[in-house]
Tab-separated table of C-alpha atoms and ligand atoms in Angstrom:
chain	number	residue	atom	x	y	z
A	76	MET	CA	15.589	1.525	-4.932
A	77	ARG	CA	13.335	0.497	-2.020
A	78	THR	CA	12.637	-3.214	-2.100
A	79	ILE	CA	9.537	-4.439	-0.219
A	80	ALA	CA	8.484	-8.091	0.047
A	81	VAL	CA	4.744	-8.762	0.554
A	82	VAL	CA	4.912	-11.849	2.581
A	83	ASN	CA	2.792	-14.080	4.939
A	84	GLN	CA	2.856	-17.837	4.899
A	85	LYS	CA	-0.783	-17.993	5.340
A	86	GLY	CA	-2.584	-18.409	2.061
A	87	GLY	CA	-5.378	-16.128	0.786
A	88	CYS	CA	-4.657	-13.048	3.056
A	89	GLY	CA	-4.272	-10.565	0.251
A	90	LYS	CA	-0.614	-10.728	-0.617
A	91	THR	CA	-1.113	-10.622	-4.341
A	92	ILE	CA	-3.992	-8.136	-4.463
A	93	THR	CA	-1.693	-5.807	-2.289
A	94	SER	CA	1.419	-6.314	-4.401
A	95	ILE	CA	-0.476	-5.486	-7.752
A	96	ASN	CA	-2.328	-2.551	-6.455
A	97	LEU	CA	0.515	-1.056	-4.371
A	98	ALA	CA	2.821	-1.271	-7.446
A	99	ALA	CA	0.295	0.281	-9.683
A	100	PHE	CA	-0.533	3.201	-7.459
A	101	ILE	CA	3.205	3.946	-6.761
A	102	ALA	CA	3.841	3.858	-10.511
A	103	ARG	CA	1.097	6.578	-10.935
A	104	GLU	CA	3.056	8.799	-8.612
A	105	GLN	CA	5.763	8.935	-11.204
A	106	LYS	CA	8.093	6.394	-9.599
A	107	ARG	CA	9.452	3.470	-11.579
A	108	VAL	CA	8.185	0.270	-10.101
A	109	LEU	CA	9.198	-3.420	-10.677
A	110	LEU	CA	6.651	-5.961	-9.646
A	111	VAL	CA	8.408	-9.396	-9.064
A	112	ASP	CA	6.216	-12.426	-9.019
A	113	MET	CA	7.893	-15.138	-6.941
A	114	ASP	CA	4.845	-17.270	-6.465
A	115	PRO	CA	4.626	-20.392	-8.843
A	116	GLN	CA	0.774	-19.738	-8.907
A	117	GLY	CA	1.612	-16.607	-11.164
A	118	HIS	CA	-1.395	-14.634	-9.806
A	119	ALA	CA	0.424	-11.219	-9.645
A	120	THR	CA	1.550	-11.840	-13.213
A	121	LEU	CA	-2.010	-12.608	-14.353
A	122	GLY	CA	-3.357	-9.657	-12.364
A	123	VAL	CA	-1.382	-7.080	-14.488
A	124	LEU	CA	-0.814	-8.858	-17.812
A	125	SER	CA	-3.698	-10.145	-19.952
A	126	GLY	CA	-3.253	-12.993	-22.331
A	127	ALA	CA	-0.442	-15.786	-22.349
A	128	VAL	CA	2.721	-15.038	-20.525
A	129	GLY	CA	5.137	-17.606	-22.012
A	130	SER	CA	8.846	-17.689	-21.429
A	131	PRO	CA	11.161	-16.508	-20.121
A	132	THR	CA	10.074	-15.968	-16.502
A	133	MET	CA	11.625	-16.113	-13.155
A	134	TYR	CA	12.394	-19.665	-13.665
A	135	GLU	CA	15.144	-18.833	-16.165
A	136	VAL	CA	16.655	-16.450	-13.820
A	137	PHE	CA	17.128	-19.181	-11.180
A	138	VAL	CA	17.868	-22.140	-13.448
A	139	THR	CA	20.171	-22.281	-16.394
A	140	GLU	CA	19.907	-25.421	-18.535
A	141	PRO	CA	23.238	-27.272	-19.247
A	142	GLY	CA	24.850	-25.575	-22.156
A	143	GLY	CA	22.442	-22.497	-21.948
A	144	GLN	CA	23.217	-18.841	-21.315
A	145	PRO	CA	22.467	-17.534	-17.897
A	146	THR	CA	19.407	-15.356	-17.894
A	147	ARG	CA	19.401	-12.159	-15.646
A	148	LEU	CA	16.330	-10.465	-14.353
A	149	ARG	CA	16.611	-7.432	-16.692
A	150	HIS	CA	16.242	-10.047	-19.597
A	151	ILE	CA	12.678	-11.142	-18.436
A	152	THR	CA	10.916	-8.053	-17.286
A	153	ARG	CA	7.826	-6.920	-19.374
A	154	SER	CA	6.438	-3.377	-19.451
A	155	VAL	CA	2.865	-3.246	-18.114
A	156	ARG	CA	2.253	0.521	-18.546
A	157	GLU	CA	4.197	3.714	-17.846
A	158	ASN	CA	6.498	3.320	-14.915
A	159	LEU	CA	5.429	-0.315	-14.251
A	160	ASP	CA	7.239	-3.502	-15.205
A	161	VAL	CA	6.621	-7.018	-14.100
A	162	ALA	CA	9.111	-9.873	-13.702
A	163	PRO	CA	6.615	-12.689	-14.370
A	164	SER	CA	6.308	-16.181	-12.932
A	165	ASP	CA	5.003	-19.488	-14.022
A	166	ILE	CA	4.204	-22.848	-12.603
A	167	ARG	CA	7.750	-23.984	-13.267
A	168	LEU	CA	8.924	-21.920	-10.291
A	169	SER	CA	7.666	-24.682	-8.092
A	170	ALA	CA	10.613	-26.900	-9.305
A	171	ILE	CA	13.259	-24.400	-8.328
A	172	PRO	CA	13.994	-25.576	-4.739
A	173	GLU	CA	14.472	-29.099	-5.992
A	174	ARG	CA	16.709	-27.946	-9.070
A	175	LEU	CA	18.830	-25.939	-6.838
A	176	THR	CA	19.455	-28.264	-3.964
A	177	GLY	CA	23.008	-27.999	-2.833
A	178	VAL	CA	23.755	-25.082	-5.172
A	179	ALA	CA	25.877	-22.497	-3.345
A	180	GLY	CA	24.336	-18.963	-3.265
A	181	ARG	CA	20.887	-20.225	-4.098
A	182	GLU	CA	19.246	-18.013	-1.389
A	183	THR	CA	20.637	-14.731	-2.770
A	184	VAL	CA	19.822	-15.224	-6.566
A	185	LEU	CA	17.029	-12.651	-6.450
A	186	ALA	CA	19.090	-10.162	-4.311
A	187	GLU	CA	22.032	-10.277	-6.777
A	188	ASN	CA	19.615	-9.678	-9.715
A	189	LEU	CA	17.770	-6.901	-7.993
A	190	ALA	CA	21.085	-5.164	-7.291
A	191	GLU	CA	21.865	-5.091	-11.070
A	192	VAL	CA	18.620	-3.173	-11.841
A	193	ARG	CA	18.672	-0.862	-8.766
A	194	VAL	CA	19.208	2.453	-10.721
A	195	ARG	CA	16.293	1.467	-13.141
A	196	TYR	CA	13.746	1.351	-10.575
A	197	ASP	CA	12.697	3.303	-7.542
A	198	PHE	CA	10.780	0.527	-6.095
A	199	ALA	CA	10.648	-3.350	-6.282
A	200	ILE	CA	7.554	-5.021	-4.913
A	201	ILE	CA	7.877	-8.739	-4.453
A	202	ASP	CA	4.885	-11.095	-4.151
A	203	CYS	CA	5.721	-14.045	-2.126
A	204	PRO	CA	4.086	-17.569	-2.174
A	205	PRO	CA	2.104	-18.796	0.909
A	206	ASN	CA	5.069	-20.858	2.463
A	207	VAL	CA	8.511	-20.434	3.899
A	208	GLY	CA	10.771	-22.103	1.299
A	209	LEU	CA	13.673	-21.120	-0.977
A	210	LEU	CA	11.549	-18.599	-3.033
A	211	THR	CA	10.240	-16.775	0.016
A	212	PHE	CA	13.891	-16.728	1.472
A	213	ASN	CA	15.126	-15.295	-1.646
A	214	ALA	CA	12.556	-12.443	-1.344
A	215	LEU	CA	13.415	-11.927	2.278
A	216	ARG	CA	17.214	-11.764	1.448
A	217	ALA	CA	16.520	-9.204	-1.181
A	218	CYS	CA	14.192	-6.848	0.781
A	219	SER	CA	14.713	-4.302	3.488
A	220	GLU	CA	11.081	-3.978	4.262
A	221	ALA	CA	8.198	-6.364	4.398
A	222	ILE	CA	4.400	-5.848	4.268
A	223	VAL	CA	2.678	-8.618	6.115
A	224	PRO	CA	-0.915	-8.650	4.965
A	225	MET	CA	-3.338	-10.245	7.505
A	226	ASP	CA	-6.966	-11.040	7.214
A	227	PRO	CA	-8.688	-10.719	10.730
A	228	SER	CA	-9.286	-14.397	11.630
A	229	PHE	CA	-8.144	-16.561	14.513
A	230	PHE	CA	-5.721	-18.554	12.298
A	231	SER	CA	-4.143	-15.259	11.126
A	232	LEU	CA	-3.362	-14.123	14.647
A	233	HIS	CA	-1.665	-17.414	15.250
A	234	GLY	CA	0.188	-17.335	12.175
A	235	LEU	CA	1.352	-13.807	12.472
A	236	GLY	CA	3.548	-14.635	15.456
A	237	LYS	CA	5.299	-17.424	13.467
A	238	GLN	CA	5.783	-14.919	10.587
A	239	LEU	CA	7.369	-12.314	12.764
A	240	GLU	CA	9.616	-14.984	14.282
A	241	THR	CA	10.800	-15.767	10.682
A	242	PHE	CA	12.219	-12.141	10.341
A	243	ASP	CA	13.920	-12.551	13.655
A	244	ALA	CA	15.599	-15.892	12.752
A	245	LEU	CA	16.659	-14.508	9.539
A	246	GLU	CA	18.347	-11.635	11.154
A	247	LYS	CA	20.002	-13.934	13.667
A	248	GLN	CA	21.395	-16.296	10.888
A	249	THR	CA	22.498	-13.863	8.457
A	250	GLY	CA	22.489	-10.387	10.052
A	251	HIS	CA	19.955	-9.132	7.428
A	252	ARG	CA	17.485	-6.782	8.845
A	253	ILE	CA	14.009	-6.365	7.639
A	254	THR	CA	11.492	-3.881	8.910
A	255	PRO	CA	8.061	-5.616	8.864
A	256	ARG	CA	4.646	-3.847	8.973
A	257	VAL	CA	1.326	-5.583	9.268
A	258	LEU	CA	-1.357	-4.621	6.964
A	259	LEU	CA	-5.019	-5.593	7.855
A	260	THR	CA	-6.875	-6.745	4.747
A	261	LEU	CA	-10.250	-8.162	3.950
A	262	TYR	CA	-11.830	-6.115	6.675
A	263	SER	CA	-15.612	-6.219	7.071
A	264	GLY	CA	-15.891	-4.656	10.378
A	265	ARG	CA	-19.134	-6.371	10.921
A	266	THR	CA	-18.585	-8.934	13.881
A	267	PRO	CA	-17.233	-8.038	17.245
A	268	PHE	CA	-14.510	-10.724	16.703
A	269	VAL	CA	-13.049	-8.729	13.795
A	270	ARG	CA	-13.063	-5.598	15.702
A	271	ALA	CA	-11.401	-7.382	18.638
A	272	VAL	CA	-8.666	-8.605	16.214
A	273	VAL	CA	-8.084	-5.035	14.977
A	274	ASP	CA	-7.792	-3.772	18.551
A	275	GLU	CA	-5.345	-6.546	19.457
A	276	ILE	CA	-3.230	-5.754	16.467
A	277	ARG	CA	-3.208	-2.061	17.308
A	278	GLY	CA	-2.518	-2.864	21.054
A	279	HIS	CA	0.476	-5.239	20.245
A	280	LEU	CA	2.101	-3.936	17.233
A	281	SER	CA	2.303	-0.245	17.967
A	282	GLY	CA	4.423	1.284	15.044
A	283	ARG	CA	4.617	-1.991	13.344
A	284	HIS	CA	1.308	-1.852	11.462
A	285	PHE	CA	-0.179	0.465	8.821
A	286	ALA	CA	-2.782	2.934	9.809
A	287	THR	CA	-4.550	2.092	6.508
A	288	ILE	CA	-6.879	-0.933	6.723
A	289	ILE	CA	-7.920	-2.655	3.460
A	290	ARG	CA	-11.660	-3.305	3.488
A	291	TYR	CA	-13.443	-6.093	1.744
A	292	SER	CA	-14.130	-4.813	-1.716
A	293	VAL	CA	-15.451	-7.095	-4.527
A	294	LYS	CA	-14.131	-4.838	-7.181
A	295	LEU	CA	-10.474	-5.746	-6.233
A	296	ALA	CA	-11.160	-9.247	-7.174
A	297	GLU	CA	-12.999	-8.258	-10.291
A	298	ALA	CA	-10.214	-5.919	-11.397
A	299	ALA	CA	-7.583	-8.674	-10.903
A	300	SER	CA	-9.743	-11.197	-13.041
A	301	HIS	CA	-9.537	-8.601	-15.885
A	302	GLY	CA	-5.769	-8.254	-15.575
A	303	LEU	CA	-6.029	-4.773	-14.188
A	304	PRO	CA	-4.959	-2.977	-11.051
A	305	ILE	CA	-7.950	-1.156	-9.278
A	306	ALA	CA	-6.166	2.096	-10.102
A	307	HIS	CA	-7.104	1.488	-13.772
A	308	TYR	CA	-10.394	-0.243	-13.266
A	309	ALA	CA	-12.894	1.475	-10.708
A	310	ARG	CA	-12.514	4.806	-9.189
A	311	TYR	CA	-15.309	4.887	-6.705
A	312	CYS	CA	-14.938	1.877	-4.444
A	313	ALA	CA	-13.319	1.060	-1.038
A	314	GLY	CA	-10.530	-0.981	-2.734
A	315	TYR	CA	-9.403	2.128	-4.685
A	316	GLU	CA	-9.551	4.471	-1.805
A	317	ASP	CA	-7.677	2.020	0.625
A	318	TYR	CA	-4.884	1.128	-1.671
A	319	GLN	CA	-4.382	4.683	-2.549
A	320	ALA	CA	-4.239	5.551	1.148
A	321	LEU	CA	-1.702	2.649	1.737
A	322	THR	CA	0.455	4.011	-1.179
A	323	ALA	CA	0.381	7.513	0.525
A	324	GLU	CA	1.507	5.868	3.671
A	325	VAL	CA	4.238	3.935	2.021
A	326	LEU	CA	5.589	7.036	0.084
A	327	GLN	CA	5.395	9.111	3.299
A	328	GLN	CA	7.932	6.730	4.886
A	329	ASP	CA	10.009	7.174	1.790
A	330	ALA	CA	10.220	10.979	2.629
A	331	GLY	CA	11.806	10.030	5.857
A	332	SER	CA	9.032	11.164	7.988
A	333	PRO	CA	8.271	9.232	11.051
A	334	LYS	CA	5.222	6.864	10.764
A	335	GLY	CA	2.972	8.549	13.222
A	336	GLU	CA	-0.581	7.771	14.400
A	337	ARG	CA	-1.561	11.195	13.327
A	338	ILE	CA	-0.626	13.952	11.015
A	339	THR	CA	-0.049	17.216	12.698
A	340	LEU	CA	0.134	20.647	11.023
A	341	ALA	CA	3.786	20.969	12.120
A	342	ASP	CA	4.588	18.316	9.430
A	343	VAL	CA	3.195	19.911	6.299
A	344	VAL	CA	3.922	22.817	4.103
A	345	THR	CA	2.250	26.275	4.723
A	346	PRO	CA	1.092	27.857	1.586
A	347	THR	CA	-0.598	31.296	1.638
A	348	GLU	CA	-4.322	31.562	1.836
A	349	ASP	CA	-4.765	32.761	-1.631
A	350	ASP	CA	-2.559	29.852	-2.961
A	351	ASP	CA	-3.972	29.034	-6.357
A	352	SER	CA	-1.664	26.035	-6.808
A	353	GLU	CA	-3.540	22.991	-8.148
A	354	ARG	CA	-1.281	20.674	-6.099
A	355	PRO	CA	-3.311	18.452	-3.776
A	356	LEU	CA	-2.151	18.573	-0.255
A	357	PRO	CA	-2.640	17.198	3.247
A	358	PRO	CA	-4.488	19.822	5.378
A	359	ALA	CA	-2.152	22.906	5.695
A	360	VAL	CA	-1.940	25.963	7.812
A	361	THR	CA	-2.661	29.411	6.273
A	362	HIS	CA	-3.161	32.895	7.615
A	363	ALA	CA	-6.911	32.420	7.474
A	364	GLY	CA	-7.107	28.846	9.101
A	365	VAL	CA	-6.518	25.294	8.008
A	366	MET	CA	-6.779	24.729	4.319
A	367	PHE	CA	-8.269	21.347	3.090
A	368	THR	CA	-7.401	20.461	-0.554
A	369	VAL	CA	-8.637	17.359	-2.469
A	370	ASP	CA	-7.874	16.372	-6.055
A	371	ALA	CA	-11.340	15.616	-7.812
A	372	PRO	CA	-10.992	16.938	-11.414
A	373	ASP	CA	-14.164	15.298	-12.633
A	374	ALA	CA	-16.375	16.059	-9.779
A	375	ALA	CA	-19.473	18.507	-10.001
A	376	ARG	CA	-19.634	19.125	-6.242
A	377	VAL	CA	-17.282	18.493	-3.443
A	378	GLN	CA	-18.112	19.093	0.326
A	379	LEU	CA	-15.990	18.999	3.592
A	380	ALA	CA	-17.599	17.269	6.649
A	381	GLY	CA	-15.999	16.837	9.988
A	382	ASP	CA	-16.243	17.144	13.793
A	383	PHE	CA	-15.573	20.785	13.292
A	384	ASN	CA	-18.761	21.355	11.393
A	385	ASP	CA	-20.916	18.503	13.037
A	386	TRP	CA	-20.652	16.557	9.864
A	387	VAL	CA	-23.238	18.821	8.176
A	388	LEU	CA	-22.832	19.120	4.434
A	389	ASP	CA	-25.067	22.193	3.794
A	390	GLY	CA	-23.052	25.278	3.578
A	391	ASN	CA	-19.669	23.303	3.554
A	392	ASP	CA	-19.030	23.225	-0.199
A	393	MET	CA	-15.344	23.304	-1.316
A	394	ASN	CA	-14.309	25.799	-4.080
A	395	PRO	CA	-12.867	24.427	-7.387
A	396	VAL	CA	-9.270	25.751	-8.181
A	397	GLY	CA	-8.444	23.882	-11.508
A	398	ARG	CA	-8.372	20.168	-10.778
A	399	VAL	CA	-8.464	20.457	-7.053
A	400	TRP	CA	-11.030	21.647	-4.482
A	401	LYS	CA	-10.323	23.835	-1.373
A	402	ARG	CA	-11.889	25.105	1.777
A	403	VAL	CA	-10.286	27.015	4.647
A	404	VAL	CA	-11.705	26.382	8.106
A	405	LYS	CA	-10.634	28.143	11.378
A	406	LEU	CA	-9.798	25.445	14.035
A	407	GLN	CA	-8.992	25.512	17.824
A	408	PRO	CA	-6.091	23.201	18.881
A	409	GLY	CA	-7.466	19.573	19.075
A	410	ARG	CA	-8.020	16.254	17.313
A	411	TYR	CA	-10.551	16.353	14.433
A	412	ARG	CA	-12.064	13.642	12.188
A	413	TYR	CA	-12.995	14.698	8.734
A	414	ARG	CA	-14.064	13.321	5.173
A	415	TYR	CA	-14.391	14.742	1.674
A	416	VAL	CA	-17.847	14.194	-0.039
A	417	VAL	CA	-17.202	13.968	-3.729
A	418	ASP	CA	-20.500	13.976	-5.744
A	419	GLY	CA	-22.146	12.400	-2.751
A	420	VAL	CA	-19.462	9.794	-2.108
A	421	TRP	CA	-17.850	9.913	1.345
A	422	GLN	CA	-14.051	9.412	1.136
A	423	ARG	CA	-11.093	9.796	3.399
A	424	ASP	CA	-8.255	12.165	2.578
A	425	PRO	CA	-6.017	10.079	0.292
A	426	LEU	CA	-3.001	12.071	1.234
A	427	ASN	CA	-3.421	11.647	4.965
A	428	PRO	CA	-2.394	8.204	6.267
A	429	ALA	CA	-3.852	8.810	9.670
A	430	VAL	CA	-7.414	7.307	9.781
A	431	GLU	CA	-9.747	5.427	12.028
A	432	PRO	CA	-12.642	3.094	11.058
A	433	SER	CA	-16.079	5.030	11.202
A	434	PRO	CA	-18.867	3.501	12.957
A	435	TYR	CA	-21.000	4.241	9.864
A	436	GLY	CA	-18.481	2.246	7.630
A	437	GLY	CA	-15.374	3.308	5.777
A	438	HIS	CA	-12.759	5.471	7.490
A	439	ASN	CA	-12.453	8.987	8.760
A	440	SER	CA	-9.264	10.956	8.332
A	441	ILE	CA	-7.565	12.271	11.537
A	442	LEU	CA	-6.013	15.767	11.854
A	443	VAL	CA	-4.308	17.050	15.094
A	444	VAL	CA	-4.027	20.705	15.354
A	445	ASP	CA	-1.090	21.782	17.514
A	446	GLU	CA	-1.221	24.754	19.898
A	447	LYS	CA	1.259	26.772	17.988
A	448	PHE	CA	-0.524	26.521	14.614
A	449	ALA	CA	-4.111	27.055	15.906
A	450	GLU	CA	-5.880	30.240	15.695
B	761	ATP	N1	-9.815	-6.485	0.040
B	761	ATP	C1	-10.254	-7.429	-0.734
B	761	ATP	N2	-11.593	-7.471	-0.919
B	761	ATP	C2	-12.126	-8.552	-1.540
B	761	ATP	N3	-11.513	-9.513	-2.088
B	761	ATP	C3	-10.247	-9.563	-1.889
B	761	ATP	C4	-9.555	-8.580	-1.106
B	761	ATP	N4	-8.214	-8.883	-1.057
B	761	ATP	C5	-8.079	-10.049	-1.694
B	761	ATP	N5	-9.201	-10.486	-2.241
B	761	ATP	C6	-9.625	-11.811	-2.771
B	761	ATP	O1	-9.192	-12.796	-1.914
B	761	ATP	C7	-8.553	-13.879	-2.629
B	761	ATP	C8	-7.123	-14.022	-2.012
B	761	ATP	O2	-6.433	-12.798	-2.273
B	761	ATP	P1	-4.987	-12.732	-2.794
B	761	ATP	O3	-4.903	-13.785	-3.972
B	761	ATP	O4	-4.412	-11.474	-3.001
B	761	ATP	O5	-4.284	-13.639	-1.522
B	761	ATP	P2	-2.796	-14.265	-1.419
B	761	ATP	O6	-2.316	-14.061	0.074
B	761	ATP	O7	-1.973	-13.710	-2.593
B	761	ATP	O8	-3.102	-15.777	-1.712
B	761	ATP	P3	-2.120	-16.911	-1.889
B	761	ATP	O9	-1.584	-17.232	-0.499
B	761	ATP	O10	-2.856	-18.082	-2.532
B	761	ATP	O11	-0.963	-16.332	-2.754
B	761	ATP	C9	-8.548	-13.461	-4.073
B	761	ATP	O12	-9.597	-14.158	-4.745
B	761	ATP	C10	-8.626	-12.011	-4.094
B	761	ATP	O13	-9.311	-11.568	-5.315
B	762	MG	MG1	-0.841	-14.644	-3.846
């Protein structure tokens, strides 16, 4: 089981929206996911369950009333949908630090409970509260990876240093090591300041941030208010596209491949040119050239646009093969930007984590063709 805490002591930077949507998209990839809500505000719980939540919640896992039976994490999980469970929270969690004052082992309650369910789930995603207290410490002791969402503002840059210091301090104190990665969220790209923050992050955090950037997308807030992840609410919006790309990036790390700035053809499988599999793939080499594949079962028309065809749509239709669409292009060695155009909607390649913001909005996918694979 991979345990990922979504943590930043700064409020309102997209922790909960990231936890909910990453958990839901990973579950759609046939992985079993537990979303753990460690915030007394209970927003992650509300974002996936509609209606009253009621007891028991994480509170009971931490606090056993005198004479009561201890409650374990596995007793409180609720099923959200196939492959996705939630361990809910409620406002009583805010009393936990006080209730557990002086209790031995209070910082490892979550870690011990998660250890008991590690064969039931492939992923645990922990949504943290916006402060560094006992609840956040429990999440950090339980995880080996952390996603640090960050909205591009001056205060965020200031807070980020402090947040990264927390991981270092924890490692010094306890020997427990966490791999943090920063995720830019709520990106509007409109002001030079925002673009400067992005450059700063990329410059200073090489390898410690996600290539995916989460754009501002009003549908994300709308979906959460209906108790739904974006994956089950709206297909054609920036929020869907971005969290799908983040999921691909997280799962790619799972496969053990190094997190790179780019995808190269050396990394991917090489089906034959007449491959009629309906499996969506990142760009792959064939005898006839580079094969692009995109999953769009409901589309009427899909086109491929990129540097290699001057972004011209006419004459660059992809061919339907079952639920996927394909097109093979001969490419010289080099670095290319491209996008799929699904029924007129421009989108990045959801299976390729390498992207860069486009000056026209959204993101372009990046492909690097190595010498040995080129025509
Ligand atoms: N990419 C986005 N586009 C538009 N709105 C967003 C996006 N991400 C988050 N929001 C909205 O911004 C607000 C804060 O997001 P969220 O609750 O995820 O932040 P948080 O870090 O969990 O906050 P807190 O620190 O209070 O727990 C919410 O209203 C949410 O719906
Ligand atoms: Mg939150």
